[in-house]
Short mmCIF file of C-alpha atoms and ligand atoms in Angstrom, two decimals:
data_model
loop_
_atom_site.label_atom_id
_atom_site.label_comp_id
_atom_site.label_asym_id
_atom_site.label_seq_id
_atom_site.Cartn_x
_atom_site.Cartn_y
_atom_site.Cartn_z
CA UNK A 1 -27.28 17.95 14.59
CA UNK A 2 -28.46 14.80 12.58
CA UNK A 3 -24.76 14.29 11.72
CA UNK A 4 -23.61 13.36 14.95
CA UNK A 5 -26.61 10.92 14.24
CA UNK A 6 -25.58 9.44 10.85
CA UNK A 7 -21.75 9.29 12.50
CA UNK A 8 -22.77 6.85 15.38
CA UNK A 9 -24.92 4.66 12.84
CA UNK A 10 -22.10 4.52 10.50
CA UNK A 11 -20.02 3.59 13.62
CA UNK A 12 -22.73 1.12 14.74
CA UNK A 13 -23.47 -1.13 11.59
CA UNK A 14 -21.91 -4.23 12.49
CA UNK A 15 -23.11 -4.48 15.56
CA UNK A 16 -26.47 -3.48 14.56
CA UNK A 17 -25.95 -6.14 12.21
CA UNK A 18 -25.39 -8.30 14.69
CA UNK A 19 -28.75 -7.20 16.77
CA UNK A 20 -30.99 -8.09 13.76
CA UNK A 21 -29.35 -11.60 13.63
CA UNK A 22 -30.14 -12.24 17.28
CA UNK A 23 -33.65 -11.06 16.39
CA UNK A 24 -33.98 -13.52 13.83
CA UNK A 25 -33.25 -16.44 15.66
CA UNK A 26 -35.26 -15.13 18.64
CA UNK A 27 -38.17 -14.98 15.59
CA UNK A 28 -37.30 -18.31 14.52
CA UNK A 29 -37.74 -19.51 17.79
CA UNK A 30 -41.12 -18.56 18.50
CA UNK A 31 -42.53 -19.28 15.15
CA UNK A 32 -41.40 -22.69 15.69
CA UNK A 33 -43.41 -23.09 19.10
CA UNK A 34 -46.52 -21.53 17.95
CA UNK A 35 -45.92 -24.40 15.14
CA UNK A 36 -45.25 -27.38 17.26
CA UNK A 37 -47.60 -26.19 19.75
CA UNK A 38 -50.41 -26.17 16.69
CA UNK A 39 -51.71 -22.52 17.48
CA UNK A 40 -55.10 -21.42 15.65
CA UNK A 41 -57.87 -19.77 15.62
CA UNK A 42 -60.04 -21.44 18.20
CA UNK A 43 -57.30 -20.81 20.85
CA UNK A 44 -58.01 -17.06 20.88
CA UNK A 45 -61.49 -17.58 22.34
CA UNK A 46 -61.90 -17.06 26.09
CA UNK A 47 -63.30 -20.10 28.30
CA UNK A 48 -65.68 -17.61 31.35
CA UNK A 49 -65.86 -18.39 34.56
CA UNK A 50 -63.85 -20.99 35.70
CA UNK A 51 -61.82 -21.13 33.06
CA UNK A 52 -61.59 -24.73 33.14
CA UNK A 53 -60.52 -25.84 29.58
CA UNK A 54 -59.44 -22.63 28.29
CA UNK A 55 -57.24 -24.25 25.15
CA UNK A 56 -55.31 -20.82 24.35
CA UNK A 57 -53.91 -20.73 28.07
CA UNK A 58 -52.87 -23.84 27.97
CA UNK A 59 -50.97 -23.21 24.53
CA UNK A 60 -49.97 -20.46 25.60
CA UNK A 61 -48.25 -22.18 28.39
CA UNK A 62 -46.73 -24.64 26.14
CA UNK A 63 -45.18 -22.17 23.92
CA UNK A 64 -43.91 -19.89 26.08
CA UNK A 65 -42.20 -23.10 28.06
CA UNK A 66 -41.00 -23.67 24.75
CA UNK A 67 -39.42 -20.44 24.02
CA UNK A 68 -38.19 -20.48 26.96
CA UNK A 69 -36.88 -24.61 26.60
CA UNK A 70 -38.40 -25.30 30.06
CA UNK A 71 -40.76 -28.07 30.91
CA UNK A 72 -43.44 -25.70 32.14
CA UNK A 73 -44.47 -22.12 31.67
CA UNK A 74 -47.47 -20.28 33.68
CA UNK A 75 -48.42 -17.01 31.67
CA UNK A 76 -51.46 -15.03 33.36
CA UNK A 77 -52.65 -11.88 33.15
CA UNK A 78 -53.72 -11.93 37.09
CA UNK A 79 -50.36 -11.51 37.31
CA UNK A 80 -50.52 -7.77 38.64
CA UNK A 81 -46.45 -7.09 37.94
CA UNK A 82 -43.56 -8.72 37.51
CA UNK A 83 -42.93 -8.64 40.83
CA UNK A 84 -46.02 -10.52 41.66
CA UNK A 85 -45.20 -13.07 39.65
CA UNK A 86 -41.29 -13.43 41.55
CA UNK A 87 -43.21 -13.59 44.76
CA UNK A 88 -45.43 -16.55 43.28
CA UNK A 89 -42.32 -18.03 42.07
CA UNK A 90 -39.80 -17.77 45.50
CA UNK A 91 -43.10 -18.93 46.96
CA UNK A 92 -43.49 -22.06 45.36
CA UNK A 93 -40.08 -23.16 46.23
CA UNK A 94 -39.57 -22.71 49.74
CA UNK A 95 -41.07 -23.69 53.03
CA UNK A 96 -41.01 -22.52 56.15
CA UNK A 97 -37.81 -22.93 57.74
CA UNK A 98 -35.95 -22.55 54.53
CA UNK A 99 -33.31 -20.42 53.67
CA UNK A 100 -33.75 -18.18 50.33
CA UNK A 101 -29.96 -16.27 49.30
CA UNK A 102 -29.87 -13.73 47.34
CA UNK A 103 -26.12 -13.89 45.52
CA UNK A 104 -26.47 -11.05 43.04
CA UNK A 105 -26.78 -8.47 45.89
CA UNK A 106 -29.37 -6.54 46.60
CA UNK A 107 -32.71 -7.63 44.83
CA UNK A 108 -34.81 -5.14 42.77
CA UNK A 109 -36.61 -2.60 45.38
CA UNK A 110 -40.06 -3.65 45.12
CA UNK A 111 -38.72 -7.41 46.65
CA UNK A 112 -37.74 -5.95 49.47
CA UNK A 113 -41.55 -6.10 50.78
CA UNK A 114 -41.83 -9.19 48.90
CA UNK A 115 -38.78 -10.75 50.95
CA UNK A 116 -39.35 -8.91 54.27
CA UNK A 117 -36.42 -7.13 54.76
CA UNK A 118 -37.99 -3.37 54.99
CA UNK A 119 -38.31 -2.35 58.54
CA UNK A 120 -42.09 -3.24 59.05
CA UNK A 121 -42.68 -6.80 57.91
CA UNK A 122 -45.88 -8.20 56.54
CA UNK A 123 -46.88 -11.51 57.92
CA UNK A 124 -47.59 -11.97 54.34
CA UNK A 125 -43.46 -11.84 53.55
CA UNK A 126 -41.63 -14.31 53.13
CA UNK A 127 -39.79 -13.46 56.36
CA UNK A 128 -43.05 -13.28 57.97
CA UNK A 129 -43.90 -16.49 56.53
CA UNK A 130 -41.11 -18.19 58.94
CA UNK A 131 -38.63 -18.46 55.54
CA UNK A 132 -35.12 -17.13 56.52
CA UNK A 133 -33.22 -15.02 53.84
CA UNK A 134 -29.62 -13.97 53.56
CA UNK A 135 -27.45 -12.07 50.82
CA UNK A 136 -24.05 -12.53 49.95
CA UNK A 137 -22.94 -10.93 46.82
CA UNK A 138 -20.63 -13.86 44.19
CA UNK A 139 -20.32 -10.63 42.15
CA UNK A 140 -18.47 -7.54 41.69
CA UNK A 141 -18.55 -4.20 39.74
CA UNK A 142 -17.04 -6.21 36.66
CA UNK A 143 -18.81 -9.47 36.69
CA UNK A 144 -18.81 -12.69 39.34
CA UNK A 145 -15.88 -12.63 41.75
CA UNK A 146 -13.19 -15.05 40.82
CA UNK A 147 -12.72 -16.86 44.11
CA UNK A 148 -15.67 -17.11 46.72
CA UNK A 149 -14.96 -16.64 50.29
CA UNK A 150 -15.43 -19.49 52.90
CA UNK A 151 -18.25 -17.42 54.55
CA UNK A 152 -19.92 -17.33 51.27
CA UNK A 153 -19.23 -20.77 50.31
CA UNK A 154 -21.00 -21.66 53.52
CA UNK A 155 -24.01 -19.48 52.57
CA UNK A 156 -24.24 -20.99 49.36
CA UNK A 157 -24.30 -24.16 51.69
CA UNK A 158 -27.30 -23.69 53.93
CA UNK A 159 -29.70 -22.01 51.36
CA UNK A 160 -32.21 -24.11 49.86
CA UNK A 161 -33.23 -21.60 46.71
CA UNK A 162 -30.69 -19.55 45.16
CA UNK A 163 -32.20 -15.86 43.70
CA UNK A 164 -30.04 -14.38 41.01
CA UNK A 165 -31.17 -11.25 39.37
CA UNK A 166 -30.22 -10.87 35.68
CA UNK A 167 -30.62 -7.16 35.25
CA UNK A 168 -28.39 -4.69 37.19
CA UNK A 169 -31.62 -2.36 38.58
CA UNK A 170 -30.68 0.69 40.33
CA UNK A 171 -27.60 -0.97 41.16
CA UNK A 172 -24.32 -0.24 39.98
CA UNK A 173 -23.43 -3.97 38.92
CA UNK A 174 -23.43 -4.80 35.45
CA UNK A 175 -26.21 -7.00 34.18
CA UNK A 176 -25.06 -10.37 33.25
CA UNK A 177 -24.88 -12.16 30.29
CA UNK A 178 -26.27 -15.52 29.58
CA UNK A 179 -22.69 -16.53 29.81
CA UNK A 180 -21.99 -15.05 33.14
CA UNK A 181 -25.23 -16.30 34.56
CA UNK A 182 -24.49 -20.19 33.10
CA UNK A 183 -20.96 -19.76 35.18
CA UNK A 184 -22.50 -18.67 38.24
CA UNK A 185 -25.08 -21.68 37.86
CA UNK A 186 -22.72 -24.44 37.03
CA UNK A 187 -20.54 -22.66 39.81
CA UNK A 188 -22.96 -22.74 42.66
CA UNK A 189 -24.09 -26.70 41.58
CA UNK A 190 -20.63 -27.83 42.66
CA UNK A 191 -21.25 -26.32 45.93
CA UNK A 192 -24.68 -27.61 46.39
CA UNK A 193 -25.73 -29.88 43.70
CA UNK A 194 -29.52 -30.21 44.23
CA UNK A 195 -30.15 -26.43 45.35
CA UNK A 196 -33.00 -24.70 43.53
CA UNK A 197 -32.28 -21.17 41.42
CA UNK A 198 -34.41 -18.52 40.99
CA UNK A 199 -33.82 -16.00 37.94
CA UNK A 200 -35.21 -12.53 37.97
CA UNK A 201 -35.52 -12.59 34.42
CA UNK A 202 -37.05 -8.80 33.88
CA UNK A 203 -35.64 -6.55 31.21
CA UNK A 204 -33.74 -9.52 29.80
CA UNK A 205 -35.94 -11.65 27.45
CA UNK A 206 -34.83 -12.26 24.49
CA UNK A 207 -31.48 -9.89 24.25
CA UNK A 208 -29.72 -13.11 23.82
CA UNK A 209 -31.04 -16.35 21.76
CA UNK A 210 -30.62 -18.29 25.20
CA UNK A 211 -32.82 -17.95 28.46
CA UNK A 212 -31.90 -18.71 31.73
CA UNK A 213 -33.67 -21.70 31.60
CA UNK A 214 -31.95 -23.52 28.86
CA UNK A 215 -28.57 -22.77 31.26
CA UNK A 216 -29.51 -24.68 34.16
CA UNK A 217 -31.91 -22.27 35.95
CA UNK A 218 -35.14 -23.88 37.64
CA UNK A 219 -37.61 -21.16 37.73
CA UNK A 220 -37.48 -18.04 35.83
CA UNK A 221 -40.02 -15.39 36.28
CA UNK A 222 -40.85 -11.63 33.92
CA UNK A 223 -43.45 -9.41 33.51
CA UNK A 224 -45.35 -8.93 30.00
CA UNK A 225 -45.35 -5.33 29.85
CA UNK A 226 -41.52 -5.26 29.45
CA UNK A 227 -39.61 -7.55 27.19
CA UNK A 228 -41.86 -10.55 26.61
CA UNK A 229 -45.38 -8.41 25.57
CA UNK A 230 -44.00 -6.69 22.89
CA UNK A 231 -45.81 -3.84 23.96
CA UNK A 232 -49.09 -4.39 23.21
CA UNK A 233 -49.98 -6.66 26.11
CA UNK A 234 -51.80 -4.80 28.93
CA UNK A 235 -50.66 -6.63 31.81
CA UNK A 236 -49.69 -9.99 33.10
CA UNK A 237 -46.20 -11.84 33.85
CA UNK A 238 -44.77 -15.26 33.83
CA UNK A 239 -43.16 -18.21 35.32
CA UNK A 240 -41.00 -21.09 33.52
CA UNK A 241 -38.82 -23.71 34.78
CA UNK A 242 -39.44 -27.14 36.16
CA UNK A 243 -42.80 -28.55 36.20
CA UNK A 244 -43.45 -29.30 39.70
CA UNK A 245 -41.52 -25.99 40.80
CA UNK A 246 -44.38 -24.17 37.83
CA UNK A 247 -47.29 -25.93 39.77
CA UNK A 248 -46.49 -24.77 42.96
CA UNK A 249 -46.22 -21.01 42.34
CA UNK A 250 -49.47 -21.66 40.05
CA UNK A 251 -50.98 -22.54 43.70
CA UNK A 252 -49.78 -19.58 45.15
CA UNK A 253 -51.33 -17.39 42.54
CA UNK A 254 -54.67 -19.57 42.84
CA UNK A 255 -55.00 -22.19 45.31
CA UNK A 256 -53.97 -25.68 45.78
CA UNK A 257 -56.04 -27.62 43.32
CA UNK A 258 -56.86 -25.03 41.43
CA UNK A 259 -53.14 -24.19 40.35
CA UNK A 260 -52.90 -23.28 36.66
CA UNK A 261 -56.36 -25.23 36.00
CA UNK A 262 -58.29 -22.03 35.99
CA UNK A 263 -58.55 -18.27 35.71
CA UNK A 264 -60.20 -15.90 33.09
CA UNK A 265 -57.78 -15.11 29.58
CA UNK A 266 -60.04 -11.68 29.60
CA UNK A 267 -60.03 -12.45 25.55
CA UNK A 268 -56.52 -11.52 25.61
CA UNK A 269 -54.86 -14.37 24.43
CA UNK A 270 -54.39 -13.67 20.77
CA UNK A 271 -52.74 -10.06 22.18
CA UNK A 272 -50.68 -11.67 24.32
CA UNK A 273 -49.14 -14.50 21.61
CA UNK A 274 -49.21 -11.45 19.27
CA UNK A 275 -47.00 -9.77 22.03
CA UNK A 276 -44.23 -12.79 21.57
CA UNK A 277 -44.34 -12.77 18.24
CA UNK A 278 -43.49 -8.83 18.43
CA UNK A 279 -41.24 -9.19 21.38
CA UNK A 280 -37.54 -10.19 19.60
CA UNK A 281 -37.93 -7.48 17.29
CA UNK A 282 -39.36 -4.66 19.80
CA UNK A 283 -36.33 -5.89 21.99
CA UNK A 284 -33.84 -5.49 19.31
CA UNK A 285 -35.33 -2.09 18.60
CA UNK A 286 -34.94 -1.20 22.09
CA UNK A 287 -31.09 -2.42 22.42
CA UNK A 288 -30.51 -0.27 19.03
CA UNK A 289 -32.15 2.70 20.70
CA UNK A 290 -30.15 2.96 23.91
CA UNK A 291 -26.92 2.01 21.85
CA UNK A 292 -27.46 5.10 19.88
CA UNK A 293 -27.91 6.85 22.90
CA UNK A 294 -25.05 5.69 24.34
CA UNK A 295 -22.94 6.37 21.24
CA UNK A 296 -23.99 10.16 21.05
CA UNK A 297 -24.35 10.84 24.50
CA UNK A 298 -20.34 9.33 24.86
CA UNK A 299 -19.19 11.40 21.33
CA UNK A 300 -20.71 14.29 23.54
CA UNK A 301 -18.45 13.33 26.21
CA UNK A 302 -20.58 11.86 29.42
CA UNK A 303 -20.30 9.05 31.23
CA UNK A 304 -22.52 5.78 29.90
CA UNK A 305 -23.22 2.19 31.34
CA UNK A 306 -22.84 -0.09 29.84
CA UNK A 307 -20.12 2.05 28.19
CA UNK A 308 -20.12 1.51 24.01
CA UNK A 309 -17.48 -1.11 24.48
CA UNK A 310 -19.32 -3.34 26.61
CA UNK A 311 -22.22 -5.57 25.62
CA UNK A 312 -25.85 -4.75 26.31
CA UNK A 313 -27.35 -7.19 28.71
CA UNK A 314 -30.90 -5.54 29.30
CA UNK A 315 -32.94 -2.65 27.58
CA UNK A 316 -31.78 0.00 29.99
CA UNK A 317 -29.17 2.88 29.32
CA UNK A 318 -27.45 4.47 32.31
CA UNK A 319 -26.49 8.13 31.38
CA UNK A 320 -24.71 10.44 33.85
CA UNK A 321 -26.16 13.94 32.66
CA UNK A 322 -24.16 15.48 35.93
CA UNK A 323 -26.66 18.21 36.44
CA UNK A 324 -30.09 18.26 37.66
CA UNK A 325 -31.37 20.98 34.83
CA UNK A 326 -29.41 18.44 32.20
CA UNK A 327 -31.63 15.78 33.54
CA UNK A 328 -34.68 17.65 33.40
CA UNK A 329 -34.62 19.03 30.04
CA UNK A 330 -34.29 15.83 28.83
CA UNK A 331 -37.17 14.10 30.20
CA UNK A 332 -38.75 17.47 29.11
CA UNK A 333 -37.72 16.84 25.59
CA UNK A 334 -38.42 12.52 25.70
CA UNK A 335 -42.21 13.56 27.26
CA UNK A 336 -42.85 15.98 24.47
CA UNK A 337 -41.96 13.49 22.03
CA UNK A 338 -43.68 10.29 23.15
CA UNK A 339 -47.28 9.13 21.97
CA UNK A 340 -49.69 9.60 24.93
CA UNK A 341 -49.51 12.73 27.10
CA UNK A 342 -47.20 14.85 25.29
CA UNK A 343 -48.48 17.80 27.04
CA UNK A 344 -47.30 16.95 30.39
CA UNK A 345 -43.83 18.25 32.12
CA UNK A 346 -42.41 15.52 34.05
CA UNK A 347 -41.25 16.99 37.31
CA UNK A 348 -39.53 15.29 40.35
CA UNK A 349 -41.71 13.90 42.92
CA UNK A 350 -41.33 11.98 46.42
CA UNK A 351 -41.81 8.20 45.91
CA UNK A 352 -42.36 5.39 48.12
CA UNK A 353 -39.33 3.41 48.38
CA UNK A 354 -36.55 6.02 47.63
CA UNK A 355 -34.78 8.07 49.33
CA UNK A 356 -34.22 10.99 46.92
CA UNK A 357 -37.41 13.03 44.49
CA UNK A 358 -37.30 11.13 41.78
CA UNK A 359 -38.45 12.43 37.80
CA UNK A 360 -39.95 10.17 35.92
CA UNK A 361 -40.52 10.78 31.94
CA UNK A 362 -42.54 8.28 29.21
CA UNK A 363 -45.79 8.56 27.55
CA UNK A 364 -46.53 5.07 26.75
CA UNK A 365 -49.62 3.65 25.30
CA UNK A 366 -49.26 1.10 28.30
CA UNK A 367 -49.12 2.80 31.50
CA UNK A 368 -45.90 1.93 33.36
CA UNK A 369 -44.81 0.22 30.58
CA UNK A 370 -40.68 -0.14 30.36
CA UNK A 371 -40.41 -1.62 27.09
CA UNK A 372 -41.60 1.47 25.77
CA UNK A 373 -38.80 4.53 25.55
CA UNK A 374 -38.97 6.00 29.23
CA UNK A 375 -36.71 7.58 31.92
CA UNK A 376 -36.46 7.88 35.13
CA UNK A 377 -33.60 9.98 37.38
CA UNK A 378 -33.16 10.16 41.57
CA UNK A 379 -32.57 13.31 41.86
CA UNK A 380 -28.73 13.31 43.63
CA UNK A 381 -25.17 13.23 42.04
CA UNK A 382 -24.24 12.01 39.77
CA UNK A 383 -27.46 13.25 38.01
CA UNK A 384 -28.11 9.58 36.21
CA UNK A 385 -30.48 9.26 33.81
CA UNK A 386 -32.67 5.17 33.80
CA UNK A 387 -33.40 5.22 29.92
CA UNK A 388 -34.98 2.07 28.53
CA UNK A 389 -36.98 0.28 26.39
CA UNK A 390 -38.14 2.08 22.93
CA UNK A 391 -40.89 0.17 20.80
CA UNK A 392 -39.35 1.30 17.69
CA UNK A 393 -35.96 2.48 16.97
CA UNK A 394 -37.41 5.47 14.45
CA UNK A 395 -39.43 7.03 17.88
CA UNK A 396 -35.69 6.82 19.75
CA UNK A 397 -34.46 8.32 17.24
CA UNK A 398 -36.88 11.24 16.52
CA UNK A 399 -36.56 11.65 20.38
CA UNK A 400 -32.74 11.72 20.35
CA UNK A 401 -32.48 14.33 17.33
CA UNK A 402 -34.78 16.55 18.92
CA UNK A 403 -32.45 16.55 22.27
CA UNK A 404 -29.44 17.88 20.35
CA UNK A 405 -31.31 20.60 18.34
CA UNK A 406 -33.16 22.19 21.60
CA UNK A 407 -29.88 21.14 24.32
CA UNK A 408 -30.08 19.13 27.25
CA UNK A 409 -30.21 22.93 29.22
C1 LIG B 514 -39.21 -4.44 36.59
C2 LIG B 514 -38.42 -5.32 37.43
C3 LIG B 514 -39.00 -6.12 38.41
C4 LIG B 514 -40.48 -6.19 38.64
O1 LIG B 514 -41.07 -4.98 38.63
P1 LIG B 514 -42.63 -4.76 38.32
O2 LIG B 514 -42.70 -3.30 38.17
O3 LIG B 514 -43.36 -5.30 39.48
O4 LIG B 514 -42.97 -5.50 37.07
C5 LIG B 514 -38.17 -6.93 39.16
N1 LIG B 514 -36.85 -6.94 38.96
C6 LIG B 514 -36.26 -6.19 38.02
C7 LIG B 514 -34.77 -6.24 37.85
C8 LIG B 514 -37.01 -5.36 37.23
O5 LIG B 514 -36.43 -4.63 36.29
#
């Protein structure tokens, strides 16, 4: 069973090869911040109370903004989600009476409360906050759409922040590239030249040795327990992007005048710089994992996006296991095999926001966390399993080898 193993790493040393170099620069990178930035030992001391003065947020901020080459960075743990910190972020940038677009489609589920568009909308939304939002979609199931339609030209137009999300989600887009997503930009600034852009920037930190920032993006927002934590950070998220554009959604998260003055580090801030430093080679352990996945589960003969020919633009792995008892043995076998709550079975369960039981498999030392190896499967045709993440490519790999000696039925 371990041959089909050794096969698809035999097949996959180059590119392997070329993973490691990415995670070199990516190291590179962040070493150099936390040397410019002139990180120590007195930073990892928590200011209480107010905060006020709290010298390892603030160089925190300045070397994440520096990872990410943008002028300003915002990295709190009282962010509850990644999604909370996107809300903070679309926040800062519009007022009432503007118009937010989302051009990558539909955004990631948990926005659509966020946005307003579910049936019942909070007064809280940003719908029910008097901002108007439309979607047009620039892309399509290969990449962005090679001529725009007037009607979508026009959108493009009227809107005042532009929301492009780099991962694909639950939907069956591909995630983009760094290169796709710097087309897009440069495309949609000779429509509307001074028109702010939003990145959803989950799942995709650090795949790549550029951000969207450093492509022409304004505001990019994440969440530390994927990508950017490393996996050892217990919460928290991010913003980075323009200064002013950082401020506001730092007075959306606090209040004006407080902005990102104060708030609490919770003693957290060596964990959380600890996290970076982790992060590019956690992430290029993750994009080996699924790859090997993907390379076994394909030599097997099922369906894979990406397929093994195209690249890897986030940490997720679509399989199509075609039956439901496919899918659950092997959340079966991935729960059994994971560090914290080995015991359990993962069944499928009704959960809010979609329409089909959904199983759900991962024992991660973080809970919910998605940079750790996890799945998750609607339960409806054509039986696809969400794999992602993977701390360390020798867990994935004990996980995958135990799959093919007990089946996937
Ligand atoms: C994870 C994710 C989010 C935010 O989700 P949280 O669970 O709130 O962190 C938003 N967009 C995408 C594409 C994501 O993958």
């Amino acid at each position: 069973m371990t041959t089909l193993i050794n096969q698809a790493e035999t097949h996959l040393e180059s590119y392997f090869k070329q993973l490691e170099e990415t995670s070199y620069a990516n190291t590179e990178k962040v070493l150099t911040a936390f040397a410019n930035q002139g990180l120590s030992d007195e930073h990892f001391f928590s200011v209480t109370g107010y905060g006020h003065n709290d010298m390892g947020r603030e160089v925190t901020d300045n070397i994440y903004a520096q990872v990410f080459g943008a002028e300003a960075a915002l990295v709190r743990l009282q962010f509850v989600s990644g999604t909370h910190a996107i809300a903070c972020a679309l926040r800062g940038c519009l007022q009432p009476g503007d118009m937010l677009l989302s051009v990558a489609g539909r955004p990631y589920d948990t926005l659509e409360e966020v946005i307003g568009t579910r049936e019942e909308v909070s007064p809280a939304s940003l719908v029910g906050q008097g901002i108007q939002y439309q979607e047009v979609n620039l892309l399509d199931e290969v990449g962005i759409k090679p001529e725009w339609s007037d009607a979508e030209q026009n959108a493009v137009k009227a809107a005042h922040v532009i929301f492009i999300q780099r991962s694909r989600g639950y939907s069956l887009r591909p995630s983009l590239m760094l290169s796709d997503i710097e087309t897009l930009i440069q495309r949609l600034r000779v429509i509307s030249p001074g028109v702010k852009i939003v990145v959803d920037n989950c799942y995709g930190e650090f795949i790549e040795t550029r951000e969207p920032t450093q492509v022409g993006a304004d505001l990019i927002a994440g969440s530390l327990i994927k990508n950017p934590g490393g996996g050892i950070v217990p919460t928290g998220g991010y913003i980075a992007g323009k200064s002013e554009l950082v401020e506001r959604a730092a007075e959306f998260l606090t209040a004006p005048g407080i902005g990102a003055d104060g708030g609490y580090t919770f003693n957290a801030t060596r964990t959380i710089l600890q996290g970076l430093y982790f992060a590019p080679t956690v992430v290029k352990d993750a994009l080996k994992s699924m790859r090997l996945f993907a390379t076994v589960f394909t030599s097997l003969g099922y369906a894979v996006r990406p397929t093994i020919e195209q690249p890897q633009a986030d940490i997720i792995q679509v399989l199509e296991l075609g039956s439901e008892e496919k899918v659950l043995a092997f959340c079966k076998t991935l729960q059994s095999f994971s560090p914290v709550g080995a015991r359990l079975t993962p069944i499928p369960a009704v959960t809010p926001g979609y329409a089909d039981p959904v199983v759900m498999a991962g024992g991660t030392f973080i809970f919910g966390s998605t940079i750790e190896l996890s799945a998750d499967a609607p339960m409806r045709a054509p039986y696809a399993v969400y794999l992602q993440g993977g701390l360390t490519y020798a867990h994935s790999r004990v996980v995958l080898k135990k799959m093919l000696e007990t089946g996937l039925s």
